[in-house]
Short mmCIF file of C-alpha atoms and ligand atoms in Angstrom, two decimals:
data_model
loop_
_atom_site.label_atom_id
_atom_site.label_comp_id
_atom_site.label_asym_id
_atom_site.label_seq_id
_atom_site.Cartn_x
_atom_site.Cartn_y
_atom_site.Cartn_z
CA UNK A 1 37.22 13.43 24.90
CA UNK A 2 34.88 15.00 22.37
CA UNK A 3 36.52 15.95 19.15
CA UNK A 4 35.33 18.58 16.57
CA UNK A 5 36.96 19.13 13.16
CA UNK A 6 36.61 22.63 11.73
CA UNK A 7 37.82 23.10 8.11
CA UNK A 8 39.36 26.47 7.46
CA UNK A 9 39.89 26.99 11.18
CA UNK A 10 43.03 29.17 10.77
CA UNK A 11 41.20 32.42 9.93
CA UNK A 12 37.84 34.31 9.87
CA UNK A 13 34.65 32.45 10.65
CA UNK A 14 36.41 29.04 11.14
CA UNK A 15 38.71 30.54 13.73
CA UNK A 16 35.79 31.96 15.75
CA UNK A 17 34.08 28.54 15.46
CA UNK A 18 37.20 26.73 16.77
CA UNK A 19 37.40 29.07 19.77
CA UNK A 20 33.71 28.67 20.50
CA UNK A 21 33.69 24.91 20.30
CA UNK A 22 36.73 24.68 22.58
CA UNK A 23 34.76 26.69 25.14
CA UNK A 24 32.05 24.06 24.84
CA UNK A 25 34.61 21.36 25.84
CA UNK A 26 35.62 20.00 22.46
CA UNK A 27 39.12 19.15 21.51
CA UNK A 28 39.33 21.09 18.31
CA UNK A 29 40.98 19.81 15.17
CA UNK A 30 42.02 22.97 13.31
CA UNK A 31 42.18 22.37 9.58
CA UNK A 32 43.81 24.84 7.26
CA UNK A 33 45.31 24.87 3.71
CA UNK A 34 48.65 26.68 3.98
CA UNK A 35 48.56 29.39 6.60
CA UNK A 36 50.27 27.57 9.48
CA UNK A 37 50.99 30.80 11.52
CA UNK A 38 47.36 31.73 11.55
CA UNK A 39 46.39 28.16 12.56
CA UNK A 40 48.97 28.22 15.32
CA UNK A 41 47.48 31.53 16.58
CA UNK A 42 44.00 29.88 16.73
CA UNK A 43 45.55 27.02 18.67
CA UNK A 44 47.34 29.41 21.12
CA UNK A 45 44.15 31.32 21.87
CA UNK A 46 42.38 28.05 22.63
CA UNK A 47 45.16 26.84 24.88
CA UNK A 48 45.52 30.21 26.74
CA UNK A 49 41.90 29.76 27.59
CA UNK A 50 42.38 26.23 28.99
CA UNK A 51 41.11 24.37 25.91
CA UNK A 52 42.74 21.70 23.77
CA UNK A 53 43.45 21.79 20.00
CA UNK A 54 45.50 20.07 17.41
CA UNK A 55 46.46 21.30 13.93
CA UNK A 56 45.22 19.17 11.09
CA UNK A 57 46.41 20.62 7.82
CA UNK A 58 45.14 19.38 4.52
CA UNK A 59 43.57 20.68 1.22
CA UNK A 60 39.84 19.92 1.57
CA UNK A 61 39.68 19.58 -2.28
CA UNK A 62 42.25 16.81 -2.15
CA UNK A 63 40.58 13.43 -1.51
CA UNK A 64 43.86 11.59 -0.90
CA UNK A 65 45.17 14.11 1.55
CA UNK A 66 41.87 13.81 3.50
CA UNK A 67 42.01 10.08 3.60
CA UNK A 68 45.63 9.95 4.63
CA UNK A 69 45.17 12.49 7.37
CA UNK A 70 42.02 11.12 8.85
CA UNK A 71 43.23 7.50 8.68
CA UNK A 72 46.42 8.48 10.58
CA UNK A 73 44.35 10.34 13.14
CA UNK A 74 42.00 7.34 13.57
CA UNK A 75 44.96 4.97 14.06
CA UNK A 76 46.35 7.30 16.75
CA UNK A 77 42.95 7.43 18.49
CA UNK A 78 41.49 3.94 18.10
CA UNK A 79 38.88 4.31 20.87
CA UNK A 80 37.70 7.78 19.82
CA UNK A 81 35.94 9.47 16.92
CA UNK A 82 35.20 12.97 15.51
CA UNK A 83 31.63 13.71 16.55
CA UNK A 84 31.36 17.29 15.18
CA UNK A 85 32.28 18.31 11.60
CA UNK A 86 32.02 21.90 10.49
CA UNK A 87 32.51 22.21 6.70
CA UNK A 88 33.70 25.83 6.77
CA UNK A 89 36.63 26.07 4.32
CA UNK A 90 35.72 28.10 1.24
CA UNK A 91 37.13 30.44 -1.30
CA UNK A 92 35.80 33.22 -3.56
CA UNK A 93 36.94 33.72 -7.20
CA UNK A 94 34.35 36.10 -8.52
CA UNK A 95 33.87 36.86 -12.12
CA UNK A 96 31.02 37.30 -14.59
CA UNK A 97 30.13 34.01 -16.21
CA UNK A 98 30.98 34.84 -19.79
CA UNK A 99 34.57 35.55 -18.62
CA UNK A 100 34.87 32.86 -16.01
CA UNK A 101 37.80 30.45 -16.40
CA UNK A 102 37.54 26.77 -15.84
CA UNK A 103 39.78 27.12 -12.77
CA UNK A 104 37.65 29.86 -11.27
CA UNK A 105 34.65 27.58 -11.67
CA UNK A 106 36.14 24.28 -10.55
CA UNK A 107 38.39 25.50 -7.71
CA UNK A 108 35.41 27.18 -5.95
CA UNK A 109 33.19 24.17 -6.29
CA UNK A 110 36.03 21.74 -5.41
CA UNK A 111 36.84 23.66 -2.14
CA UNK A 112 33.27 24.13 -0.74
CA UNK A 113 31.27 21.27 -2.30
CA UNK A 114 33.74 18.42 -3.02
CA UNK A 115 35.61 19.06 0.22
CA UNK A 116 32.38 18.83 2.26
CA UNK A 117 31.49 15.65 0.43
CA UNK A 118 34.84 13.89 1.01
CA UNK A 119 35.05 14.86 4.67
CA UNK A 120 31.41 14.13 5.52
CA UNK A 121 31.46 10.72 3.72
CA UNK A 122 34.53 9.66 5.66
CA UNK A 123 33.44 10.87 9.13
CA UNK A 124 29.77 9.72 8.85
CA UNK A 125 30.93 6.08 9.11
CA UNK A 126 32.27 6.75 12.57
CA UNK A 127 29.28 8.90 13.68
CA UNK A 128 26.48 6.47 12.57
CA UNK A 129 27.17 3.27 14.72
CA UNK A 130 24.78 2.57 17.51
CA UNK A 131 25.48 4.51 20.80
CA UNK A 132 27.29 7.16 18.82
CA UNK A 133 25.98 10.46 17.43
CA UNK A 134 27.18 13.28 15.22
CA UNK A 135 26.59 16.85 14.29
CA UNK A 136 27.49 18.24 10.95
CA UNK A 137 27.25 21.95 10.05
CA UNK A 138 27.81 23.13 6.54
CA UNK A 139 28.84 26.81 6.06
CA UNK A 140 26.88 27.85 2.99
CA UNK A 141 26.09 31.49 2.19
CA UNK A 142 23.43 34.03 1.47
CA UNK A 143 24.83 33.71 -2.09
CA UNK A 144 23.62 30.18 -2.30
CA UNK A 145 20.13 31.13 -1.30
CA UNK A 146 19.61 34.34 -3.28
CA UNK A 147 22.22 34.05 -6.03
CA UNK A 148 24.72 36.95 -6.39
CA UNK A 149 25.73 38.32 -9.80
CA UNK A 150 29.42 37.91 -10.38
CA UNK A 151 29.49 34.82 -8.20
CA UNK A 152 27.83 32.05 -10.24
CA UNK A 153 30.55 29.62 -9.20
CA UNK A 154 30.27 30.51 -5.54
CA UNK A 155 26.43 30.65 -5.57
CA UNK A 156 26.34 27.25 -7.30
CA UNK A 157 28.73 25.67 -4.71
CA UNK A 158 26.77 27.10 -1.74
CA UNK A 159 23.38 26.22 -3.19
CA UNK A 160 24.65 22.67 -3.75
CA UNK A 161 25.79 22.46 -0.17
CA UNK A 162 22.31 23.37 0.90
CA UNK A 163 20.79 20.64 -1.27
CA UNK A 164 23.31 18.17 0.13
CA UNK A 165 22.51 19.24 3.67
CA UNK A 166 18.78 18.68 3.22
CA UNK A 167 19.18 15.29 1.44
CA UNK A 168 21.80 13.95 3.86
CA UNK A 169 19.77 15.09 6.89
CA UNK A 170 17.04 12.74 5.88
CA UNK A 171 19.36 9.85 5.12
CA UNK A 172 21.02 9.84 8.52
CA UNK A 173 18.32 11.22 10.79
CA UNK A 174 17.53 7.75 12.22
CA UNK A 175 21.24 7.12 13.03
CA UNK A 176 21.61 10.00 15.53
CA UNK A 177 23.39 12.43 13.13
CA UNK A 178 22.04 15.85 12.41
CA UNK A 179 23.00 17.87 9.35
CA UNK A 180 22.36 21.53 9.12
CA UNK A 181 23.63 24.59 7.16
CA UNK A 182 24.18 28.22 7.98
CA UNK A 183 23.95 30.99 5.43
CA UNK A 184 25.93 34.03 6.55
CA UNK A 185 25.50 37.37 4.78
CA UNK A 186 28.40 39.84 4.85
CA UNK A 187 30.85 38.89 7.56
CA UNK A 188 33.94 40.91 8.44
CA UNK A 189 36.86 38.60 7.42
CA UNK A 190 39.71 38.38 5.01
CA UNK A 191 37.28 37.07 2.41
CA UNK A 192 35.29 40.35 2.35
CA UNK A 193 38.09 42.83 2.96
CA UNK A 194 38.38 43.67 -0.79
CA UNK A 195 34.70 44.63 -1.07
CA UNK A 196 33.17 48.15 -1.01
CA UNK A 197 32.26 47.81 2.69
CA UNK A 198 30.83 51.31 3.11
CA UNK A 199 28.47 50.90 0.27
CA UNK A 200 27.52 47.31 1.03
CA UNK A 201 26.71 47.91 4.70
CA UNK A 202 24.05 50.38 3.64
CA UNK A 203 22.26 47.50 2.00
CA UNK A 204 22.04 45.64 5.37
CA UNK A 205 19.06 46.56 7.57
CA UNK A 206 21.36 46.46 10.64
CA UNK A 207 23.78 48.83 8.91
CA UNK A 208 26.93 46.67 9.44
CA UNK A 209 28.75 43.50 8.55
CA UNK A 210 28.49 40.66 10.91
CA UNK A 211 31.28 39.41 13.19
CA UNK A 212 32.74 35.92 12.90
CA UNK A 213 31.84 35.35 16.60
CA UNK A 214 28.19 35.98 15.76
CA UNK A 215 28.41 33.18 13.20
CA UNK A 216 30.16 30.88 15.66
CA UNK A 217 27.23 31.31 18.20
CA UNK A 218 24.84 29.76 15.69
CA UNK A 219 27.17 26.86 14.94
CA UNK A 220 27.55 26.39 18.70
CA UNK A 221 23.75 26.07 19.06
CA UNK A 222 23.50 23.64 16.18
CA UNK A 223 26.06 21.32 17.70
CA UNK A 224 24.56 21.56 21.17
CA UNK A 225 22.10 19.11 22.83
CA UNK A 226 19.55 21.86 22.57
CA UNK A 227 19.43 21.44 18.84
CA UNK A 228 19.03 17.60 18.85
CA UNK A 229 15.66 17.75 17.11
CA UNK A 230 16.78 20.28 14.33
CA UNK A 231 18.02 18.73 11.09
CA UNK A 232 18.03 19.63 7.44
CA UNK A 233 17.62 23.39 8.28
CA UNK A 234 19.41 26.40 6.89
CA UNK A 235 19.85 29.31 9.27
CA UNK A 236 20.55 32.80 7.89
CA UNK A 237 22.86 35.13 9.77
CA UNK A 238 22.69 38.26 7.75
CA UNK A 239 21.42 41.36 9.72
CA UNK A 240 18.17 41.18 7.92
CA UNK A 241 19.66 41.49 4.42
CA UNK A 242 17.60 38.72 2.94
CA UNK A 243 14.63 37.05 4.62
P1 LIG B 1 38.59 33.52 5.00
O1 LIG B 1 38.76 34.51 6.09
O2 LIG B 1 39.02 33.73 3.64
O3 LIG B 1 39.22 32.08 5.58
C1 LIG B 1 39.14 30.98 4.74
C2 LIG B 1 39.57 29.73 5.54
O4 LIG B 1 39.46 28.67 4.68
C3 LIG B 1 41.07 29.85 5.85
O5 LIG B 1 41.19 29.15 7.13
C4 LIG B 1 41.71 29.02 4.84
O6 LIG B 1 42.96 28.38 5.20
C5 LIG B 1 40.75 28.00 4.57
N1 LIG B 1 40.80 27.31 3.23
C6 LIG B 1 40.65 27.89 2.03
N2 LIG B 1 40.82 26.95 1.08
C7 LIG B 1 41.07 25.75 1.70
C8 LIG B 1 41.41 24.43 1.32
N3 LIG B 1 41.41 24.10 0.03
N4 LIG B 1 41.59 23.46 2.21
C9 LIG B 1 41.63 23.82 3.52
N5 LIG B 1 41.32 25.00 3.99
C10 LIG B 1 41.08 25.97 3.08
O7 LIG B 1 37.00 33.10 4.86
P2 LIG B 1 35.75 33.37 5.79
O8 LIG B 1 35.14 34.68 5.51
O9 LIG B 1 36.07 33.03 7.17
O10 LIG B 1 34.86 32.25 5.26
C11 LIG B 1 34.59 30.97 5.84
C12 LIG B 1 33.42 30.25 5.19
O11 LIG B 1 32.30 31.14 5.32
C13 LIG B 1 33.60 30.05 3.62
O12 LIG B 1 33.04 28.80 3.34
C14 LIG B 1 32.86 31.23 3.10
O13 LIG B 1 32.37 30.86 1.81
C15 LIG B 1 31.78 31.32 4.07
N6 LIG B 1 31.03 32.65 4.07
C16 LIG B 1 31.70 33.79 4.32
C17 LIG B 1 31.08 34.95 4.28
C18 LIG B 1 31.77 36.30 4.59
O14 LIG B 1 31.15 37.30 4.37
N7 LIG B 1 33.00 36.27 5.01
C19 LIG B 1 29.70 34.97 4.04
C20 LIG B 1 28.96 33.85 3.78
C21 LIG B 1 29.72 32.62 3.79
P3 LIG B 1 44.41 29.20 5.04
O15 LIG B 1 44.43 30.17 6.24
O16 LIG B 1 45.45 28.06 5.21
O17 LIG B 1 44.37 29.84 3.70
#
């Protein structure tokens, strides 16, 4: 069995990644924060297509929940390990900086950045031993490359994930683990449904928002054998919005 853990797999981009990885033969561990119905729907889609999945709820910003959940999983699967980790869970709490609350700042960083750190630190120990390997994909954002006004918290979190990706890639390259990031532009999910879509899509050279499935294809490539020599990279998926 090959296991892949996708954080925030209940909805949007994470859901599409779960479905794609299951099509590649992975047993998918679907993490989510609170939306059990949506996570069950992801699981059903996978199973209807002949794949295998388990729900793995926890708050990625809660170190103790992560440790408890992963330790329980490891005790139940003593001969196996999670070889693919997609750090996808993320939230947006936009505000201009001079009005930004402590919670708006910290919760966004804790979800994307701290969550990725806690999970990666734990799972790396199981990926690095001899005769094993691992693939880590961090879901950053165009906002972390370019900086977006009104999103200093989110841009900081995503830029930090990119720095973490590049540093860690070099740390673990000799241990058979690759670490890459993707930087989506505007993707059609719940996260972007409150935006002025008609105005924003005019800024995109392709004239439209991306689909979650188009993001999942890049993740699939990065975890495939074909990407074995790629590490420390950031791949943009943005319809030409920022190159
Ligand atoms: P979404 O539709 O809002 O879905 C967010 C997912 O993250 C849900 O599955 C949610 O679980 C989960 N989540 C949120 N907080 C969590 C926590 N503390 N612990 C565990 N899971 C948590 O978002 P999306 O658009 O698919 O975004 C996915 C990732 O892509 C995010 O990191 C986002 O920053 C990034 N991204 C998105 C876009 C875009 O345009 N959509 C662009 C660039 C980057 P529940 O269902 O339980 O709430």
